[in-house]
PDB file of C-alpha atoms in Angstrom:
ATOM      1  CA  MET V   1      32.459   9.628 -41.609  1.00  0.00           C
ATOM      2  CA  SER V   2      33.946   9.150 -38.018  1.00  0.00           C
ATOM      3  CA  ASP V   3      32.929  10.099 -34.833  1.00  0.00           C
ATOM      4  CA  THR V   4      35.282  12.568 -34.227  1.00  0.00           C
ATOM      5  CA  GLU V   5      36.038  14.604 -30.790  1.00  0.00           C
ATOM      6  CA  PRO V   6      36.437  17.922 -31.307  1.00  0.00           C
ATOM      7  CA  GLU V   7      39.858  19.627 -30.448  1.00  0.00           C
ATOM      8  CA  LEU V   8      40.075  21.035 -26.994  1.00  0.00           C
ATOM      9  CA  ALA V   9      40.915  24.534 -28.282  1.00  0.00           C
ATOM     10  CA  SER V  10      38.438  25.132 -31.052  1.00  0.00           C
ATOM     11  CA  LYS V  11      35.764  24.059 -28.651  1.00  0.00           C
ATOM     12  CA  PRO V  12      32.852  26.925 -28.231  1.00  0.00           C
ATOM     13  CA  ALA V  13      30.772  27.398 -24.944  1.00  0.00           C
ATOM     14  CA  PRO V  14      27.514  24.443 -24.477  1.00  0.00           C
ATOM     15  CA  ARG V  15      24.655  25.696 -26.091  1.00  0.00           C
ATOM     16  CA  TRP V  16      22.462  22.380 -24.365  1.00  0.00           C
ATOM     17  CA  GLN V  17      18.849  22.622 -23.266  1.00  0.00           C
ATOM     18  CA  PRO V  18      16.147  20.677 -21.907  1.00  0.00           C
ATOM     19  CA  LEU V  19      14.208  18.440 -25.519  1.00  0.00           C
ATOM     20  CA  SER V  20      11.508  16.883 -25.894  1.00  0.00           C
ATOM     21  CA  ALA V  21      11.081  12.891 -25.688  1.00  0.00           C
ATOM     22  CA  ILE V  22      11.180  12.760 -29.286  1.00  0.00           C
ATOM     23  CA  ASP V  23      14.449  15.164 -29.668  1.00  0.00           C
ATOM     24  CA  ARG V  24      16.316  13.438 -27.283  1.00  0.00           C
ATOM     25  CA  ARG V  25      15.445   9.873 -29.013  1.00  0.00           C
ATOM     26  CA  VAL V  26      16.218  11.395 -32.192  1.00  0.00           C
ATOM     27  CA  LEU V  27      19.546  12.987 -31.191  1.00  0.00           C
ATOM     28  CA  GLY V  28      20.554   9.759 -29.008  1.00  0.00           C
ATOM     29  CA  VAL V  29      20.460   7.622 -32.158  1.00  0.00           C
ATOM     30  CA  LEU V  30      22.511   9.468 -34.255  1.00  0.00           C
ATOM     31  CA  ALA V  31      24.927   9.864 -31.600  1.00  0.00           C
ATOM     32  CA  GLU V  32      24.808   6.484 -30.757  1.00  0.00           C
ATOM     33  CA  LYS V  33      24.806   5.367 -34.451  1.00  0.00           C
ATOM     34  CA  ALA V  34      27.967   7.224 -35.036  1.00  0.00           C
ATOM     35  CA  LYS V  35      29.700   5.523 -32.551  1.00  0.00           C
ATOM     36  CA  THR V  36      28.361   1.850 -33.443  1.00  0.00           C
ATOM     37  CA  THR V  37      28.023   1.524 -36.753  1.00  0.00           C
ATOM     38  CA  PRO V  38      29.926   4.450 -38.183  1.00  0.00           C
ATOM     39  CA  ASP V  39      30.192   3.092 -41.942  1.00  0.00           C
ATOM     40  CA  ALA V  40      25.920   3.684 -41.493  1.00  0.00           C
ATOM     41  CA  TYR V  41      26.727   7.609 -40.342  1.00  0.00           C
ATOM     42  CA  PRO V  42      24.891  10.183 -41.239  1.00  0.00           C
ATOM     43  CA  MET V  43      22.431   8.393 -41.110  1.00  0.00           C
ATOM     44  CA  SER V  44      18.823   9.262 -43.341  1.00  0.00           C
ATOM     45  CA  VAL V  45      15.462   9.761 -41.546  1.00  0.00           C
ATOM     46  CA  ASN V  46      14.141   6.403 -42.183  1.00  0.00           C
ATOM     47  CA  ALA V  47      17.472   4.947 -40.798  1.00  0.00           C
ATOM     48  CA  ILE V  48      17.278   7.827 -37.822  1.00  0.00           C
ATOM     49  CA  CYS V  49      13.345   6.118 -37.369  1.00  0.00           C
ATOM     50  CA  THR V  50      14.077   2.692 -37.416  1.00  0.00           C
ATOM     51  CA  GLY V  51      16.857   3.152 -35.038  1.00  0.00           C
ATOM     52  CA  ALA V  52      14.340   5.546 -32.731  1.00  0.00           C
ATOM     53  CA  ASN V  53      12.178   2.764 -32.587  1.00  0.00           C
ATOM     54  CA  GLN V  54      14.486  -0.334 -31.894  1.00  0.00           C
ATOM     55  CA  LYS V  55      13.187  -2.449 -29.177  1.00  0.00           C
ATOM     56  CA  ASN V  56      16.280  -2.913 -28.007  1.00  0.00           C
ATOM     57  CA  ASN V  57      18.680  -0.614 -25.778  1.00  0.00           C
ATOM     58  CA  ARG V  58      15.602   1.919 -25.695  1.00  0.00           C
ATOM     59  CA  HIS V  59      12.950   3.417 -23.113  1.00  0.00           C
ATOM     60  CA  PRO V  60      10.887   3.717 -23.278  1.00  0.00           C
ATOM     61  CA  LEU V  61       9.895   1.647 -26.798  1.00  0.00           C
ATOM     62  CA  MET V  62       8.650   4.174 -29.355  1.00  0.00           C
ATOM     63  CA  GLN V  63       6.569   4.064 -32.571  1.00  0.00           C
ATOM     64  CA  LEU V  64       7.988   7.183 -34.607  1.00  0.00           C
ATOM     65  CA  GLN V  65       6.854   7.528 -38.313  1.00  0.00           C
ATOM     66  CA  PRO V  66       9.533   9.061 -40.672  1.00  0.00           C
ATOM     67  CA  ASP V  67       7.389  12.654 -40.165  1.00  0.00           C
ATOM     68  CA  ASP V  68       8.133  12.682 -36.324  1.00  0.00           C
ATOM     69  CA  VAL V  69      11.682  12.660 -37.418  1.00  0.00           C
ATOM     70  CA  GLU V  70      11.926  14.925 -39.972  1.00  0.00           C
ATOM     71  CA  THR V  71       9.741  17.832 -37.410  1.00  0.00           C
ATOM     72  CA  SER V  72      12.851  16.421 -34.435  1.00  0.00           C
ATOM     73  CA  LEU V  73      15.483  17.031 -37.385  1.00  0.00           C
ATOM     74  CA  GLU V  74      14.042  20.791 -37.884  1.00  0.00           C
ATOM     75  CA  ARG V  75      14.010  21.566 -34.663  1.00  0.00           C
ATOM     76  CA  LEU V  76      17.294  20.366 -33.656  1.00  0.00           C
ATOM     77  CA  ARG V  77      19.197  22.105 -36.509  1.00  0.00           C
ATOM     78  CA  ALA V  78      17.373  25.529 -35.082  1.00  0.00           C
ATOM     79  CA  LEU V  79      19.194  24.550 -31.787  1.00  0.00           C
ATOM     80  CA  GLY V  80      22.610  23.493 -33.116  1.00  0.00           C
ATOM     81  CA  ALA V  81      22.232  19.994 -32.171  1.00  0.00           C
ATOM     82  CA  ALA V  82      21.804  18.429 -35.748  1.00  0.00           C
ATOM     83  CA  ALA V  83      23.011  19.014 -39.286  1.00  0.00           C
ATOM     84  CA  GLU V  84      22.136  18.446 -42.485  1.00  0.00           C
ATOM     85  CA  VAL V  85      24.587  16.476 -44.578  1.00  0.00           C
ATOM     86  CA  GLN V  86      25.492  17.131 -47.858  1.00  0.00           C
ATOM     87  CA  GLY V  87      26.017  14.088 -49.979  1.00  0.00           C
ATOM     88  CA  GLY V  88      26.676  12.617 -53.472  1.00  0.00           C
ATOM     89  CA  GLY V  89      23.249  10.848 -53.542  1.00  0.00           C
ATOM     90  CA  ARG V  90      19.799  12.181 -53.657  1.00  0.00           C
ATOM     91  CA  VAL V  91      18.806  11.136 -49.940  1.00  0.00           C
ATOM     92  CA  LEU V  92      19.294  13.505 -47.129  1.00  0.00           C
ATOM     93  CA  LYS V  93      21.795  12.702 -44.394  1.00  0.00           C
ATOM     94  CA  TYR V  94      22.069  14.056 -41.060  1.00  0.00           C
ATOM     95  CA  ARG V  95      24.689  14.095 -38.295  1.00  0.00           C
ATOM     96  CA  HIS V  96      24.574  15.389 -34.381  1.00  0.00           C
ATOM     97  CA  TYR V  97      26.709  17.950 -32.828  1.00  0.00           C
ATOM     98  CA  LEU V  98      26.469  16.642 -29.183  1.00  0.00           C
ATOM     99  CA  TYR V  99      30.442  17.140 -28.944  1.00  0.00           C
ATOM    100  CA  ASP V 100      29.960  20.762 -28.930  1.00  0.00           C
ATOM    101  CA  TRP V 101      26.330  21.301 -28.214  1.00  0.00           C
ATOM    102  CA  LEU V 102      26.926  19.270 -24.665  1.00  0.00           C
ATOM    103  CA  GLY V 103      30.704  20.266 -24.309  1.00  0.00           C
ATOM    104  CA  VAL V 104      31.878  16.466 -23.975  1.00  0.00           C
ATOM    105  CA  ASP V 105      34.420  14.306 -24.422  1.00  0.00           C
ATOM    106  CA  LYS V 106      34.110  10.886 -26.693  1.00  0.00           C
ATOM    107  CA  VAL V 107      33.525   8.692 -23.103  1.00  0.00           C
ATOM    108  CA  GLU V 108      31.155  11.430 -21.591  1.00  0.00           C
ATOM    109  CA  LEU V 109      29.332  11.522 -24.234  1.00  0.00           C
ATOM    110  CA  ALA V 110      29.058   7.917 -24.610  1.00  0.00           C
ATOM    111  CA  VAL V 111      27.532   7.941 -21.226  1.00  0.00           C
ATOM    112  CA  MET V 112      25.093  10.475 -22.016  1.00  0.00           C
ATOM    113  CA  ILE V 113      24.267   8.815 -25.269  1.00  0.00           C
ATOM    114  CA  GLU V 114      22.720   5.904 -22.731  1.00  0.00           C
ATOM    115  CA  LEU V 115      20.862   7.903 -20.133  1.00  0.00           C
ATOM    116  CA  LEU V 116      19.622  10.024 -23.800  1.00  0.00           C
ATOM    117  CA  LEU V 117      18.011   6.276 -25.067  1.00  0.00           C
ATOM    118  CA  ARG V 118      17.326   5.062 -21.939  1.00  0.00           C
ATOM    119  CA  GLY V 119      16.487   7.330 -18.830  1.00  0.00           C
ATOM    120  CA  ALA V 120      17.219   7.046 -15.108  1.00  0.00           C
ATOM    121  CA  GLN V 121      19.237   4.094 -14.600  1.00  0.00           C
ATOM    122  CA  THR V 122      21.879   2.492 -11.723  1.00  0.00           C
ATOM    123  CA  VAL V 123      25.557   3.160 -12.709  1.00  0.00           C
ATOM    124  CA  GLY V 124      26.205  -0.202 -12.925  1.00  0.00           C
ATOM    125  CA  GLU V 125      23.971  -0.582 -15.601  1.00  0.00           C
ATOM    126  CA  LEU V 126      25.098   2.497 -17.016  1.00  0.00           C
ATOM    127  CA  ARG V 127      28.772   1.086 -17.003  1.00  0.00           C
ATOM    128  CA  GLY V 128      27.555  -1.723 -18.950  1.00  0.00           C
ATOM    129  CA  ARG V 129      25.860   0.087 -21.227  1.00  0.00           C
ATOM    130  CA  ALA V 130      28.407   2.559 -22.301  1.00  0.00           C
ATOM    131  CA  ALA V 131      30.907   0.428 -22.592  1.00  0.00           C
ATOM    132  CA  ARG V 132      29.719  -0.792 -25.242  1.00  0.00           C
ATOM    133  CA  MET V 133      30.763   2.736 -27.265  1.00  0.00           C
ATOM    134  CA  GLU V 134      33.900   3.534 -25.762  1.00  0.00           C
ATOM    135  CA  PRO V 135      35.858   1.159 -23.262  1.00  0.00           C
ATOM    136  CA  ILE V 136      35.139   1.906 -19.207  1.00  0.00           C
ATOM    137  CA  ALA V 137      36.636  -0.463 -17.516  1.00  0.00           C
ATOM    138  CA  ASP V 138      34.407  -0.662 -13.958  1.00  0.00           C
ATOM    139  CA  LEU V 139      32.543   1.363 -11.792  1.00  0.00           C
ATOM    140  CA  ALA V 140      35.826   2.786 -10.225  1.00  0.00           C
ATOM    141  CA  ALA V 141      36.624   4.292 -13.868  1.00  0.00           C
ATOM    142  CA  LEU V 142      32.883   5.390 -14.137  1.00  0.00           C
ATOM    143  CA  ARG V 143      32.836   7.246 -10.691  1.00  0.00           C
ATOM    144  CA  PRO V 144      34.804  10.859 -12.268  1.00  0.00           C
ATOM    145  CA  ILE V 145      33.254  10.639 -15.922  1.00  0.00           C
ATOM    146  CA  VAL V 146      29.727  10.832 -14.027  1.00  0.00           C
ATOM    147  CA  ASN V 147      31.212  13.192 -11.548  1.00  0.00           C
ATOM    148  CA  SER V 148      32.581  14.982 -14.245  1.00  0.00           C
ATOM    149  CA  LEU V 149      29.130  15.645 -15.715  1.00  0.00           C
ATOM    150  CA  GLN V 150      27.152  16.297 -12.505  1.00  0.00           C
ATOM    151  CA  ALA V 151      29.601  19.151 -12.564  1.00  0.00           C
ATOM    152  CA  LYS V 152      28.999  19.988 -16.197  1.00  0.00           C
ATOM    153  CA  GLY V 153      24.641  20.316 -14.782  1.00  0.00           C
ATOM    154  CA  LEU V 154      24.393  17.259 -17.315  1.00  0.00           C
ATOM    155  CA  VAL V 155      23.513  14.568 -15.058  1.00  0.00           C
ATOM    156  CA  ILE V 156      21.078  14.208 -12.320  1.00  0.00           C
ATOM    157  CA  PRO V 157      21.685  12.259  -8.929  1.00  0.00           C
ATOM    158  CA  PHE V 158      18.225  10.556  -8.235  1.00  0.00           C
ATOM    159  CA  SER V 159      19.250   9.142  -4.978  1.00  0.00           C
ATOM    160  CA  PRO V 160      22.902   8.706  -2.812  1.00  0.00           C
ATOM    161  CA  GLU V 161      26.156   7.815  -4.275  1.00  0.00           C
ATOM    162  CA  GLY V 162      27.080   4.285  -3.968  1.00  0.00           C
ATOM    163  CA  ARG V 163      27.253   1.102  -6.975  1.00  0.00           C
ATOM    164  CA  GLY V 164      23.477   1.128  -6.836  1.00  0.00           C
ATOM    165  CA  GLN V 165      22.904   4.668  -6.964  1.00  0.00           C
ATOM    166  CA  VAL V 166      20.332   5.871  -9.953  1.00  0.00           C
ATOM    167  CA  VAL V 167      21.622   8.928 -12.435  1.00  0.00           C
ATOM    168  CA  SER V 168      19.200  10.133 -15.577  1.00  0.00           C
ATOM    169  CA  HIS V 169      20.352  12.923 -17.898  1.00  0.00           C
ATOM    170  CA  ALA V 170      19.454  16.582 -17.346  1.00  0.00           C
ATOM    171  CA  LEU V 171      17.894  17.381 -20.456  1.00  0.00           C
ATOM    172  CA  TYR V 172      14.556  16.789 -19.656  1.00  0.00           C
ATOM    173  CA  GLN V 173      11.971  19.831 -19.762  1.00  0.00           C
ATOM    174  CA  PRO V 174      10.366  20.984 -16.094  1.00  0.00           C
ATOM    175  CA  GLN V 175       7.520  19.175 -16.102  1.00  0.00           C
ATOM    176  CA  GLU V 176       8.897  15.979 -16.939  1.00  0.00           C
ATOM    177  CA  LEU V 177      11.675  16.104 -14.326  1.00  0.00           C
ATOM    178  CA  ASP V 178       9.725  14.922 -11.223  1.00  0.00           C
ATOM    179  CA  LYS V 179       7.516  11.914 -12.690  1.00  0.00           C
ATOM    180  CA  VAL V 180      10.940  10.438 -14.015  1.00  0.00           C
ATOM    181  CA  ARG V 181      12.666  10.870 -10.515  1.00  0.00           C
ATOM    182  CA  ARG V 182       9.767   9.028  -8.374  1.00  0.00           C
ATOM    183  CA  GLU V 183       9.322   6.431 -11.317  1.00  0.00           C
ATOM    184  CA  ALA V 184      13.057   5.879 -11.316  1.00  0.00           C
ATOM    185  CA  VAL V 185      13.250   5.828  -7.011  1.00  0.00           C
ATOM    186  CA  GLY V 186      10.201   4.407  -7.111  1.00  0.00           C
ATOM    187  CA  ALA V 187      11.766   1.189  -9.108  1.00  0.00           C
ATOM    188  CA  ALA V 188      14.823   0.318  -7.041  1.00  0.00           C
ATOM    189  CA  VAL V 189      12.907   0.606  -4.201  1.00  0.00           C
ATOM    190  CA  ALA V 190      10.869  -2.360  -5.483  1.00  0.00           C
ATOM    191  CA  GLU V 191      13.896  -4.186  -6.938  1.00  0.00           C
ATOM    192  CA  ALA V 192      15.207  -3.960  -2.941  1.00  0.00           C
ATOM    193  CA  GLU V 193      14.470  -7.178  -0.607  1.00  0.00           C
ATOM    194  CA  PRO V 194      13.008  -6.076   2.355  1.00  0.00           C
ATOM    195  CA  THR V 195      15.299  -6.473   5.335  1.00  0.00           C
ATOM    196  CA  ASP V 196      14.738  -8.994   8.006  1.00  0.00           C
ATOM    197  CA  VAL V 197      12.418  -9.441  10.749  1.00  0.00           C
ATOM    198  CA  LEU V 198      13.622  -8.816  14.485  1.00  0.00           C
ATOM    199  CA  ALA V 199      13.476 -11.708  16.413  1.00  0.00           C
ATOM    200  CA  PRO V 200      10.143 -12.326  18.902  1.00  0.00           C
ATOM    201  CA  PRO V 201      11.143 -11.327  22.761  1.00  0.00           C
ATOM    202  CA  ARG V 202      11.874 -13.966  25.211  1.00  0.00           C
ATOM    203  CA  GLU V 203       8.831 -15.488  27.135  1.00  0.00           C
ATOM    204  CA  GLY V 204       8.759 -13.531  30.729  1.00  0.00           C
ATOM    205  CA  SER V 205      11.228 -11.049  29.384  1.00  0.00           C
ATOM    206  CA  GLY V 206       8.434  -8.004  28.961  1.00  0.00           C
ATOM    207  CA  GLU V 207       9.851  -6.586  25.810  1.00  0.00           C
ATOM    208  CA  THR V 208       7.446  -5.783  23.751  1.00  0.00           C
ATOM    209  CA  ILE V 209       7.552  -6.870  19.702  1.00  0.00           C
ATOM    210  CA  SER V 210       8.980  -4.639  17.294  1.00  0.00           C
ATOM    211  CA  TYR V 211      10.080  -4.937  13.327  1.00  0.00           C
ATOM    212  CA  ALA V 212      12.638  -3.225  11.468  1.00  0.00           C
ATOM    213  CA  PRO V 213      11.079  -0.668   9.065  1.00  0.00           C
ATOM    214  CA  HIS V 214      10.804  -2.203   5.190  1.00  0.00           C
ATOM    215  CA  THR V 215      14.126  -0.198   3.894  1.00  0.00           C
ATOM    216  CA  ALA V 216      15.463  -0.020   0.659  1.00  0.00           C
ATOM    217  CA  PRO V 217      19.198  -1.356   0.812  1.00  0.00           C
ATOM    218  CA  GLU V 218      21.530  -0.452  -1.805  1.00  0.00           C
ATOM    219  CA  HIS V 219      22.039  -2.572  -4.705  1.00  0.00           C
ATOM    220  CA  ASN V 220      24.368  -5.393  -4.404  1.00  0.00           C
ATOM    221  CA  GLU V 221      27.443  -6.403  -6.353  1.00  0.00           C
ATOM    222  CA  LEU V 222      24.840  -9.237  -7.850  1.00  0.00           C
ATOM    223  CA  THR V 223      22.461  -6.655  -9.309  1.00  0.00           C
ATOM    224  CA  ASP V 224      25.160  -4.505 -11.234  1.00  0.00           C
ATOM    225  CA  VAL V 225      26.442  -8.170 -12.535  1.00  0.00           C
ATOM    226  CA  ARG V 226      22.943  -8.977 -13.252  1.00  0.00           C
ATOM    227  CA  ALA V 227      22.638  -5.149 -14.977  1.00  0.00           C
ATOM    228  CA  GLU V 228      26.110  -6.108 -16.596  1.00  0.00           C
ATOM    229  CA  LEU V 229      24.998  -9.838 -18.406  1.00  0.00           C
ATOM    230  CA  ALA V 230      21.562  -7.925 -19.692  1.00  0.00           C
ATOM    231  CA  ALA V 231      23.482  -4.970 -21.340  1.00  0.00           C
ATOM    232  CA  LEU V 232      25.718  -7.697 -22.663  1.00  0.00           C
ATOM    233  CA  ARG V 233      22.768  -9.091 -24.086  1.00  0.00           C
ATOM    234  CA  GLN V 234      21.333  -5.909 -25.783  1.00  0.00           C
ATOM    235  CA  GLN V 235      25.224  -5.879 -27.717  1.00  0.00           C
ATOM    236  CA  VAL V 236      24.750  -8.990 -28.534  1.00  0.00           C
ATOM    237  CA  GLU V 237      21.335  -8.387 -30.034  1.00  0.00           C
ATOM    238  CA  ALA V 238      22.004  -5.009 -31.622  1.00  0.00           C
ATOM    239  CA  LEU V 239      25.025  -6.776 -32.866  1.00  0.00           C
ATOM    240  CA  ASN V 240      22.301  -9.372 -34.384  1.00  0.00           C
ATOM    241  CA  ALA V 241      20.264  -6.967 -35.822  1.00  0.00           C
ATOM    242  CA  GLU V 242      22.963  -5.111 -37.574  1.00  0.00           C
ATOM    243  CA  LEU V 243      24.109  -8.782 -39.056  1.00  0.00           C
ATOM    244  CA  ALA V 244      20.518  -9.194 -40.811  1.00  0.00           C
ATOM    245  CA  ARG V 245      20.797  -5.879 -42.067  1.00  0.00           C
ATOM    246  CA  GLN V 246      23.863  -6.272 -43.672  1.00  0.00           C
ATOM    247  CA  ARG V 247      23.318  -9.343 -45.099  1.00  0.00           C
ATOM    248  CA  ASP V 248      19.894  -8.330 -46.778  1.00  0.00           C
ATOM    249  CA  GLU V 249      21.431  -5.353 -47.954  1.00  0.00           C
ATOM    250  CA  PHE V 250      24.135  -7.987 -49.658  1.00  0.00           C
ATOM    251  CA  ALA V 251      21.902  -9.743 -51.130  1.00  0.00           C
ATOM    252  CA  ARG V 252      19.469  -6.830 -52.701  1.00  0.00           C
ATOM    253  CA  PHE V 253      23.130  -6.000 -53.894  1.00  0.00           C
ATOM    254  CA  ARG V 254      23.539  -9.118 -55.307  1.00  0.00           C
ATOM    255  CA  ALA V 255      20.128  -9.192 -57.212  1.00  0.00           C
ATOM    256  CA  ALA V 256      20.894  -6.121 -58.513  1.00  0.00           C
ATOM    257  CA  ILE V 257      23.542  -6.714 -60.044  1.00  0.00           C
ATOM    258  CA  GLY V 258      22.248 -10.196 -61.170  1.00  0.00           C
ATOM    259  CA  GLY V 259      24.480 -12.278 -59.213  1.00  0.00           C
TER     260      GLY V 259
END
């Protein structure tokens, strides 16, 4: 089943609401795999569990069990965000309804997926990561997408607009949001370099020594390039993992037919 955006004329009003961390991860995995590995979508509980626990492109890392995923899927089904799919096999599979549930288009969904899977991040990091699912040429192309999601209440800015702006989704539960905001802003400050100390006063001038306050400048272009390179490395790791999985499946298939 392909990752097809519903027709605009038939879109109902969005129904999104805050979700638990596990529900966000399960929903993010369903939507991510629909875009990146459509042949393996809809997904079984075990496949969702594997995707939720993978080490690349996930923050925080999780160790969910199939029972955790099944319970989450029951909650998401009740909310209308996911559904069980009736197929020809004996294994139950599931799909997402995020286009309708969030009220987004294909590129907006790619951005939301990355925020659901990794939480708060700079727009430079977000652009590189979301571009693996839908084309986003550069930060200039990302800006109107972020603005649209912010207008819909789905994205929250954690710092002023600019190349190093930190943003996240709005699906946190109330008790989480303040903690996430503090951690995200604190991490951005820690990564920034301190300003230079002011020069000492001239001898005999009567001036006193003064130091510039330790402020956090905006991320520069090099920071965003590094973030995009890191995102590309994650994409390569994901592709290698998928290739290994397909090789294993092919080997099992050959063994089953006596090849």
